[in-house]
Amino acid sequence: MEQQLKQIEQEAIAEIAACTDLKELNDVRVKYLGKKGSITEVLKGMGKLSPEERPKIGALANTVREKVTQELEQRAKVLEQQQIQEQLEKESVDVTLPGRKVRTGNRHPLTRVVEELEDLFISMGYEVAEGPEVETDYYNFEALNLPKGHPARDMQDTFYITEETLLRTHTSPVQARTMLAKKGKPFRIICPGKVYRRDTDDATHSHQFMQIEGLVVGENIRMSDLKGTLDKLAKRMFGEDREIRLRPSFFPFTEPSVEMDISCFRCGGNGCNVCKHTGWIEILGAGMVHPNVLQMGGYDPKKFSGFAFGIGVERIAMLKYGVEDIRNFYIDDIRFLSQFRRAEG
Amino acid sequence: MLVSLKWLQEYVDIEDISPEELAEKITRAGIEVDSVIDRSQGMTNIVVGHVLSKEKHPDADKLSICKVDVGTDVRQIICGAPNVEAGQKVIVALPGAKLPGGIKIKKAKMRGQESNGMICSLQELGIEGRVVPKAFADGIYVLPDDAVPGSDALELIGLRDTVLELDLTPNRSDALSMLGVAYEVGAILSRDVNFPEIKYETSKEKAEDYIKVRVDATKENPLYAAKVIKNVKVAESPLWLQHYLMAAGIRPHNNVVDITNFVLLEYGQPLHAFDYDSLGTGEIVVRLAKEGEKIVTLDDQERTLKSHHLVITNGNEPVAVAGVMGGANSEVTEDTTTVVLEAAYFEGLSVRTTSKDLGLRSDSSVRFEKGVDPNRVLEAQERAAQLLCELAGGEVLEGTVLVDELDKTPARIVISPDEINAKLGMKIPLDDMISILQRLKFDVEAKRGLLVIDVPTRRQDIKIEEDIIEEIARLYGYDEIPLTLPEGKMHIGGLTPYQQKRRIVRNFLEGAGLYQAITYSLTSEEWSQKFALKKEETTKLLMPMSEERSTLRQSLIPHLLEAASYNLARQADSVALYEIGSVFLGKTEEGLPFEEEHVAFVITGKWVDDAWLGDKRNADFFTAKGIVEGLLEKLGLTERITYEKGTMEGLHPGQTANILLDGERVGIIGGLHPSERKEWDLKETYVVELNLHALLRAEAKGVEYDPVPRFPLVTRDVAVEVDRTVPAGELEAIILNSGTKLLKAVKVFDVYEGENIEAGKKSVAFTLTYFDPERTLTDEEVANAHDKVLNALKAAGAAIR
């Protein structure tokens, strides 16, 4: 019997070693350790043994069982390892292949500029006002100190709808509308929007374009406040090291009126193609709100003052991104639009 | 305005300052100098030549062989100009000379004959053809006989000069004259202005014996002055005068016309000279034209007048369109001996209207339109009379025949220096303010802490306190203004809820794969209502520039399709564009269209393109719908939205859905109709347009928090067989309304037609989710709830599979 047990042990160890997967291994376990397994069978024959032999054989049988169990466990570990290894190999990918594309679009560059300016002015306490694109002659011109027959109406060629209605030629009519809506209270607004002029579309002209109007009305609003505000704008849009300069100009709805130049962001003021070798780039027009405009808006010019500015969004975008042809903004070529996807702090 | 610095020097001393420096100072003080033009353009070796002889070239019909004395020597020059003659003094470009346009003069042989230089036309020296005197327009320029051979020809013809091109804003019409510019430069440089001295002897005869003046329209013409000059010898003007005019961009004609133009440029006061004899009646009557009255103007065009146009007549017929252009019937010609010199103040708006109506702008109308100086009308006339004496041998009759109702009082402005500083945010000392106003030659006095200013009438733009503030600030220097920010009450800025949501819409759509487009609001009449959600009265331009930009749009889709087509034609394999913009509908009380903000998008071509993963799919109806659903979910409107089969011209009848908010149509999703695809050159394309205005104004559900479920969900599937025309949405509605509170969600997971399904029928399978937040549901509870659903479906005629 002792002989038999030793043989079983050897056979079991050999078979365990020969197993190539966990199922085979389980079969081996059943064959030797199961209810009808060979070790169990041997132990069933114990009754025939002498009382002296019994403990001895019993101990031996247990040793064999333990040994086989141990072998089984060890083999199982190895096989499990092997199986995981195989799975890992099977599941491996070429990490250099491209990922599944997440389809995204992005803002139009003009909206990008508008939102950037909106956010800057919101941070300075401004509201964003909007107004209609089809306007009355009154709001577009007369309320802005441009009565009928005023020579300055030549400055802008207008798309009229009727004698009295037109496509707004600037965002300034929102000034007049806002003043009436605010009913004599101080306010700060900017108004972005589409405007229209009778121009033939070419590289630098567009019959439709975008402006942002800014207007601050309050007590003791000074021209230095305008200059300080424009300085913030220039630095935000074109870099902290920009300098600004104001030049006297003329707009019927502001007095004094100015044009703002910024020091050239390309050459820093030394002269290059962008600034036409002057070191300065014209960015926008502005001024102190004309007393007639305040008056028509329901504000007493003796008590209130204000400043206003008007920014050409296309011009800013063209300068900022180096866009060479204004028509690009309205063709909506994806090869153009998709260039404005990256975030900028 | 073109300003010759040589000419300007006659009124203000600018000799010690370079043209560039002067230009910069003028620009910084408020008048933009567009360009600084060196009239000599770097030319050298251009001298006066004396043509001693002229012979025909033996081998070329059109060429002449000239012997020319150029001071240093006599040389042979071949000349092709038809007007070259022996005895002329001409302009010679010697070998080595450089002419504008990069032309270099070399010794050359022309058809075998040596040529040692070139006899020049003015155009060859860079003068615009349109200002060259007619006599020399097609040939070489001939100098006066007293020109000295070998001397600098450029000096003689005024090309040793620099011209500043001023870009004047409409308010600065005072700078439409040399004297006006001199005042400005004088103020900037703090220098005096020298006026021409006007002095001449008058004849004993009286002007009033020759001419009568009557003005029937004193509103349009409050001042009219006529002088009579006899014995005028019409001839060429002296060279300096001609070249001043050319430098200013005006073509010289004859001394009389040139003198009126010269004074127009010098004083900014337009003048007109009539031929007294052609006038015929000894009378000037200024009146409004008769409707349809005709006049041939100096440019030989017949003009038909309207009853609001002002005309100068001889009592019978018009002889000039007032302030705009003279008539051909009274033009000064070579035969003229007596001249009526008109100086007048014509009201700006009247001249502007006439000039606009006739499509005729002149140097004269431009100045009247903006308002000439009331106090210089007569002075300018005297100046011209003097020049007619000096340069045309004229005899000025005594007196001026005058109708004068013009107000010439200067504007008085009273302002406190503190207010000036308060408005500017500066601390300019009072003395500096006074000194600036004095530099401007404004009459200023400090009285009881106030500045009392009488503004000369030449500065018609200075009317109110703010104008004075601007004058002081611009000459003090805008660089001196400090940088401050508005003080006072705290303002809280921000976007309105509508504006915030609009940004959310942009973010969502871009995240969903769409690029933002901006297209034109103006479109063709045909496209203006194409794909429109609402067709209402359209808004059309009075005078469109083209048919394709004539009408405001009522849908954003056509231009998006145009952009899609443009992109596909340029090798894009997919297009996904959205736009947010207004459509223009009908008319409100204000007479303006109602502007309704819409959002639209177009998708076509590849949508998923991970080909190496075997994952490739084109955009389809459900791609579009998925984006819409996602957007409406984001806006918190899902529960109020329904979709129904819809129709729209241009869209596929089997692929069109109306989007309803509380039962009202607020949008449309559709596949482009195959015949439209052809027209736009597009493949399968899907479009969406939503009334953004309605969606963003609708009261939306915000965040509503529910505790995270602690009990399990139970799901049950059900498949039903129905007619293939029954919409899945209808079945879903039946399930949701079957009356069980435990049902939390319904989701379609399969739609099937074909084998095992009766023809004309389809199977739709749903996953239903049951849930109670308070406890775990028992099988029985779920079964009861599910039975209710099944019964509802059966009751509606669906067969449960």
Coordinates of C-alpha atoms in Angstrom, one line a residue, chain A:
Chain A
M1 CA 0.0 0.0 0.0
E2 CA 2.8 2.3 0.8
Q3 CA 4.2 1.4 -2.5
Q4 CA 0.9 2.2 -4.2
L5 CA 0.7 5.6 -2.5
K6 CA 4.2 6.6 -3.6
Q7 CA 3.5 5.6 -7.1
I8 CA 0.3 7.7 -7.1
E9 CA 2.3 10.6 -5.9
Q10 CA 4.8 10.3 -8.7
E11 CA 2.2 9.8 -11.3
A12 CA 0.2 12.8 -10.0
I13 CA 3.2 15.1 -10.0
A14 CA 4.0 14.1 -13.5
E15 CA 0.5 14.7 -14.7
I16 CA 0.3 18.0 -13.0
A17 CA 3.4 19.1 -14.6
A18 CA 2.1 18.1 -18.0
C19 CA -1.1 20.2 -17.7
T20 CA -1.3 23.1 -20.1
D21 CA -4.4 24.8 -18.9
L22 CA -6.6 25.1 -15.8
K23 CA -9.2 22.7 -17.1
E24 CA -6.7 19.9 -17.5
L25 CA -5.4 20.7 -14.1
N26 CA -8.8 20.4 -12.6
D27 CA -9.3 17.0 -14.2
V28 CA -6.1 15.9 -12.6
R29 CA -7.3 17.2 -9.3
V30 CA -10.5 15.2 -9.5
K31 CA -8.6 12.1 -10.7
Y32 CA -6.5 12.1 -7.6
L33 CA -8.2 14.0 -4.9
G34 CA -11.9 13.8 -5.9
K35 CA -14.5 11.6 -4.1
K36 CA -13.6 8.8 -6.4
G37 CA -10.0 9.9 -6.8
S38 CA -7.1 7.4 -6.6
I39 CA -5.9 8.6 -3.2
T40 CA -9.4 8.4 -1.8
E41 CA -9.6 4.9 -3.2
V42 CA -6.4 3.9 -1.5
L43 CA -7.6 5.2 1.8
K44 CA -10.9 3.2 1.5
G45 CA -8.7 0.1 1.6
M46 CA -7.2 1.2 5.0
G47 CA -9.7 -1.1 6.8
K48 CA -7.8 -4.1 5.6
L49 CA -4.7 -3.0 7.3
S50 CA -3.4 -4.0 10.7
P51 CA -3.9 -1.5 13.6
E52 CA -0.1 -0.9 13.6
E53 CA 0.1 -0.1 10.0
R54 CA -2.9 2.1 9.9
P55 CA -1.5 5.3 11.5
K56 CA 1.6 4.9 9.4
I57 CA -0.2 4.6 6.1
G58 CA -2.7 7.2 7.2
A59 CA 0.1 9.7 7.8
L60 CA 1.7 8.8 4.5
A61 CA -1.6 9.2 2.6
N62 CA -2.0 12.7 4.1
T63 CA 1.5 13.6 3.1
V64 CA 0.8 12.5 -0.4
R65 CA -2.5 14.4 -0.5
E66 CA -0.8 17.5 0.8
K67 CA 2.0 17.2 -1.7
V68 CA -0.4 16.7 -4.6
T69 CA -2.5 19.6 -3.4
Q70 CA 0.5 21.8 -3.2
E71 CA 1.7 20.8 -6.6
L72 CA -1.8 21.6 -8.0
E73 CA -1.8 25.0 -6.4
Q74 CA 1.6 25.8 -7.7
R75 CA 0.7 24.7 -11.2
A76 CA -2.5 26.6 -11.1
K77 CA -0.6 29.8 -10.3
V78 CA 1.8 29.2 -13.2
L79 CA -1.1 28.5 -15.5
E80 CA -3.0 31.5 -14.4
Q81 CA 0.0 33.7 -15.0
Q82 CA 0.3 32.2 -18.4
Q83 CA -3.3 32.8 -19.2
I84 CA -3.1 36.5 -18.2
Q85 CA 0.1 36.8 -20.2
E86 CA -1.7 35.4 -23.2
Q87 CA -4.6 37.8 -22.7
L88 CA -2.3 40.7 -22.4
E89 CA -0.6 39.8 -25.6
K90 CA -3.9 39.4 -27.4
E91 CA -5.2 42.7 -26.1
S92 CA -2.1 44.7 -26.9
V93 CA -2.6 47.6 -29.4
D94 CA -0.3 49.8 -31.5
V95 CA -0.4 52.9 -29.4
T96 CA 0.9 55.0 -32.2
L97 CA -2.3 54.5 -34.2
P98 CA -4.6 57.5 -34.2
G99 CA -7.3 57.7 -31.6
R100 CA -11.0 57.9 -32.3
K101 CA -11.6 61.3 -33.5
V102 CA -13.7 63.6 -31.3
R103 CA -15.5 65.9 -33.8
T104 CA -15.5 69.5 -32.8
G105 CA -16.0 72.9 -34.4
N106 CA -15.0 76.3 -33.2
R107 CA -16.0 79.9 -33.0
H108 CA -15.8 82.2 -35.9
P109 CA -12.8 84.5 -35.5
L110 CA -15.0 87.6 -35.4
T111 CA -17.1 86.1 -32.6
R112 CA -13.8 85.3 -30.9
V113 CA -12.7 88.9 -31.0
V114 CA -16.2 90.1 -29.9
E115 CA -16.4 87.8 -26.9
E116 CA -12.9 88.7 -25.8
L117 CA -13.8 92.3 -25.8
E118 CA -17.2 91.6 -24.2
D119 CA -15.4 89.8 -21.4
L120 CA -12.8 92.6 -20.9
F121 CA -15.5 95.2 -20.7
I122 CA -17.8 93.1 -18.5
S123 CA -14.9 92.9 -16.1
M124 CA -14.9 96.7 -16.0
G125 CA -18.6 96.8 -15.2
Y126 CA -20.1 97.1 -18.7
E127 CA -23.4 95.5 -19.9
V128 CA -23.7 94.2 -23.4
A129 CA -26.5 96.0 -25.3
E130 CA -27.9 95.0 -28.6
G131 CA -30.1 96.8 -31.2
P132 CA -31.8 96.2 -34.5
E133 CA -29.9 96.0 -37.7
V134 CA -32.6 97.7 -39.7
E135 CA -32.9 101.2 -38.2
T136 CA -34.7 104.4 -38.6
D137 CA -33.0 107.3 -40.1
Y138 CA -33.6 109.0 -36.8
Y139 CA -31.6 106.6 -34.6
N140 CA -28.9 106.0 -37.2
F141 CA -28.3 109.7 -38.0
E142 CA -30.4 112.4 -36.4
A143 CA -30.1 111.3 -32.8
L144 CA -26.4 111.2 -33.4
N145 CA -26.2 114.8 -34.4
L146 CA -26.4 114.1 -38.1
P147 CA -29.4 115.9 -39.4
K148 CA -30.6 115.4 -42.9
G149 CA -28.2 117.2 -45.3
H150 CA -25.3 117.1 -42.9
P151 CA -22.1 116.9 -44.9
A152 CA -20.8 114.1 -42.7
R153 CA -23.5 111.8 -44.0
D154 CA -21.2 111.6 -47.0
M155 CA -18.7 109.7 -44.9
Q156 CA -20.9 106.6 -45.0
D157 CA -22.9 105.4 -47.9
T158 CA -26.1 103.9 -46.7
F159 CA -28.4 101.1 -47.8
Y160 CA -31.8 102.7 -47.5
I161 CA -35.0 100.6 -47.2
T162 CA -37.3 103.5 -47.4
E163 CA -36.7 107.2 -47.0
E164 CA -36.9 106.8 -43.3
T165 CA -35.5 103.3 -42.7
L166 CA -32.1 101.8 -43.5
L167 CA -29.6 99.2 -42.7
R168 CA -27.6 100.7 -39.8
T169 CA -24.3 102.0 -40.9
H170 CA -22.7 101.7 -37.5
T171 CA -23.6 100.3 -34.1
S172 CA -24.0 103.9 -32.7
P173 CA -27.8 103.9 -32.9
V174 CA -27.7 101.6 -29.9
Q175 CA -26.2 104.6 -28.1
A176 CA -29.4 106.6 -28.6
R177 CA -31.7 103.7 -27.9
T178 CA -29.8 102.8 -24.7
M179 CA -29.9 106.3 -23.4
L180 CA -33.6 106.5 -23.8
A181 CA -34.0 103.1 -22.2
K182 CA -31.8 104.0 -19.2
K183 CA -33.9 107.1 -18.5
G184 CA -31.3 109.4 -17.1
K185 CA -29.3 106.8 -15.0
P186 CA -25.6 106.4 -15.4
F187 CA -24.5 103.3 -17.4
R188 CA -21.7 101.6 -19.2
I189 CA -22.4 99.5 -22.3
I190 CA -20.7 97.9 -25.2
C191 CA -22.8 96.9 -28.2
P192 CA -21.4 94.4 -30.8
G193 CA -23.3 93.9 -34.0
K194 CA -23.5 93.7 -37.7
V195 CA -23.5 96.9 -39.8
Y196 CA -23.8 97.6 -43.5
R197 CA -22.5 100.1 -46.0
R198 CA -22.8 100.5 -49.7
D199 CA -19.3 99.3 -50.6
T200 CA -18.3 96.9 -53.3
D201 CA -16.8 93.9 -51.7
D202 CA -13.0 93.6 -52.2
A203 CA -10.0 92.7 -50.1
T204 CA -10.4 95.6 -47.7
H205 CA -14.2 96.5 -48.1
S206 CA -17.2 94.5 -47.1
H207 CA -20.8 95.6 -47.5
Q208 CA -21.5 93.8 -44.2
F209 CA -19.1 94.0 -41.3
M210 CA -19.1 94.1 -37.5
Q211 CA -18.5 96.8 -35.0
I212 CA -18.4 97.1 -31.3
E213 CA -19.7 100.4 -29.8
G214 CA -18.8 101.4 -26.3
L215 CA -20.6 104.1 -24.4
V216 CA -20.2 105.3 -20.8
V217 CA -22.4 108.0 -19.5
G218 CA -22.2 109.4 -16.0
E219 CA -21.3 112.4 -13.9
N220 CA -17.7 113.5 -14.2
I221 CA -16.7 111.2 -17.1
R222 CA -13.5 112.7 -18.4
M223 CA -11.5 112.4 -21.5
S224 CA -8.7 110.8 -19.4
D225 CA -11.2 108.1 -18.6
L226 CA -11.6 107.4 -22.3
K227 CA -7.9 107.3 -22.8
G228 CA -7.4 105.0 -19.8
T229 CA -10.1 102.7 -21.0
L230 CA -8.7 102.5 -24.5
D231 CA -5.3 101.8 -23.1
K232 CA -6.7 98.7 -21.3
L233 CA -8.4 97.6 -24.5
A234 CA -5.2 97.9 -26.6
K235 CA -3.2 96.0 -24.0
R236 CA -5.7 93.2 -23.8
M237 CA -6.1 92.7 -27.5
F238 CA -2.5 93.4 -28.6
G239 CA -0.2 92.8 -25.7
E240 CA 0.7 94.4 -22.4
D241 CA 3.6 96.3 -23.9
R242 CA 1.5 98.3 -26.3
E243 CA 1.4 102.0 -26.1
I244 CA -1.5 104.1 -27.4
R245 CA -1.7 107.6 -28.8
L246 CA -4.7 109.7 -29.6
R247 CA -5.0 111.9 -32.6
P248 CA -7.7 114.6 -33.0
S249 CA -10.4 113.6 -35.5
F250 CA -14.0 114.2 -36.3
F251 CA -17.2 112.4 -35.7
P252 CA -20.5 114.3 -35.6
F253 CA -21.6 112.5 -32.4
T254 CA -18.5 113.1 -30.3
E255 CA -16.6 116.3 -29.4
P256 CA -13.7 116.2 -28.9
S257 CA -13.2 113.3 -31.3
V258 CA -10.1 111.1 -31.6
E259 CA -8.6 108.3 -33.5
M260 CA -6.6 105.8 -31.5
D261 CA -3.3 104.4 -32.7
I262 CA -1.4 101.6 -31.0
S263 CA 2.3 101.1 -31.2
C264 CA 3.0 98.4 -33.8
F265 CA 2.8 95.0 -32.3
R266 CA 4.9 93.5 -35.1
C267 CA 7.9 95.8 -35.0
G268 CA 7.4 97.5 -31.6
G269 CA 7.4 100.9 -33.3
N270 CA 10.5 100.7 -35.4
G271 CA 8.6 100.6 -38.7
C272 CA 7.5 97.7 -40.7
N273 CA 4.9 96.7 -43.4
V274 CA 2.1 96.2 -40.9
C275 CA 2.4 99.8 -39.6
K276 CA 3.4 101.2 -43.1
H277 CA 6.7 102.2 -41.5
T278 CA 5.1 104.7 -39.1
G279 CA 5.4 102.6 -36.0
W280 CA 1.7 103.2 -35.3
I281 CA -1.5 101.4 -36.3
E282 CA -4.8 103.0 -36.4
I283 CA -7.3 101.0 -34.4
L284 CA -10.5 102.9 -33.7
G285 CA -12.4 106.1 -33.4
A286 CA -13.7 107.6 -30.2
G287 CA -14.6 110.7 -28.4
M288 CA -16.5 112.5 -25.7
V289 CA -20.3 112.2 -26.3
H290 CA -21.6 115.4 -28.1
P291 CA -23.9 117.4 -25.8
N292 CA -26.6 117.3 -28.5
V293 CA -26.5 113.5 -28.4
L294 CA -26.7 113.5 -24.6
Q295 CA -29.6 116.0 -24.8
M296 CA -31.5 113.9 -27.3
G297 CA -30.9 110.8 -25.2
G298 CA -32.5 112.6 -22.2
Y299 CA -29.3 113.4 -20.3
D300 CA -28.6 117.0 -19.3
P301 CA -25.2 117.8 -20.7
K302 CA -24.5 120.2 -17.9
K303 CA -24.7 117.4 -15.4
F304 CA -23.7 114.4 -17.4
S305 CA -20.8 113.6 -19.7
G306 CA -19.7 110.5 -21.4
F307 CA -17.4 108.9 -23.8
A308 CA -18.0 106.6 -26.8
F309 CA -15.8 104.5 -29.0
G310 CA -16.3 102.3 -32.1
I311 CA -14.2 99.3 -33.0
G312 CA -14.1 97.6 -36.3
V313 CA -14.1 93.9 -35.4
E314 CA -12.7 92.8 -38.8
R315 CA -9.9 95.3 -38.6
I316 CA -8.9 94.0 -35.1
A317 CA -9.1 90.3 -36.3
M318 CA -7.2 91.1 -39.5
L319 CA -4.4 92.8 -37.5
K320 CA -4.4 90.2 -34.7
Y321 CA -4.3 87.2 -36.8
G322 CA -2.8 88.6 -40.0
V323 CA -5.8 87.9 -42.2
E324 CA -5.1 89.5 -45.6
D325 CA -8.6 89.6 -47.1
I326 CA -11.8 90.7 -45.4
R327 CA -13.9 88.5 -47.6
N328 CA -12.4 85.5 -45.8
F329 CA -14.7 86.2 -42.9
Y330 CA -17.8 85.7 -44.9
I331 CA -16.9 82.9 -47.3
D332 CA -16.8 80.4 -44.4
D333 CA -14.1 78.2 -45.9
I334 CA -13.4 75.4 -43.4
R335 CA -9.7 75.7 -44.1
F336 CA -10.0 79.3 -42.8
L337 CA -12.4 78.7 -39.9
S338 CA -10.6 75.7 -38.5
Q339 CA -7.5 77.8 -37.9
F340 CA -9.1 79.6 -35.0
R341 CA -9.7 76.5 -32.8
R342 CA -6.9 76.9 -30.4
A343 CA -7.5 78.4 -27.0
E344 CA -5.6 81.6 -26.2
G345 CA -5.2 82.9 -22.7

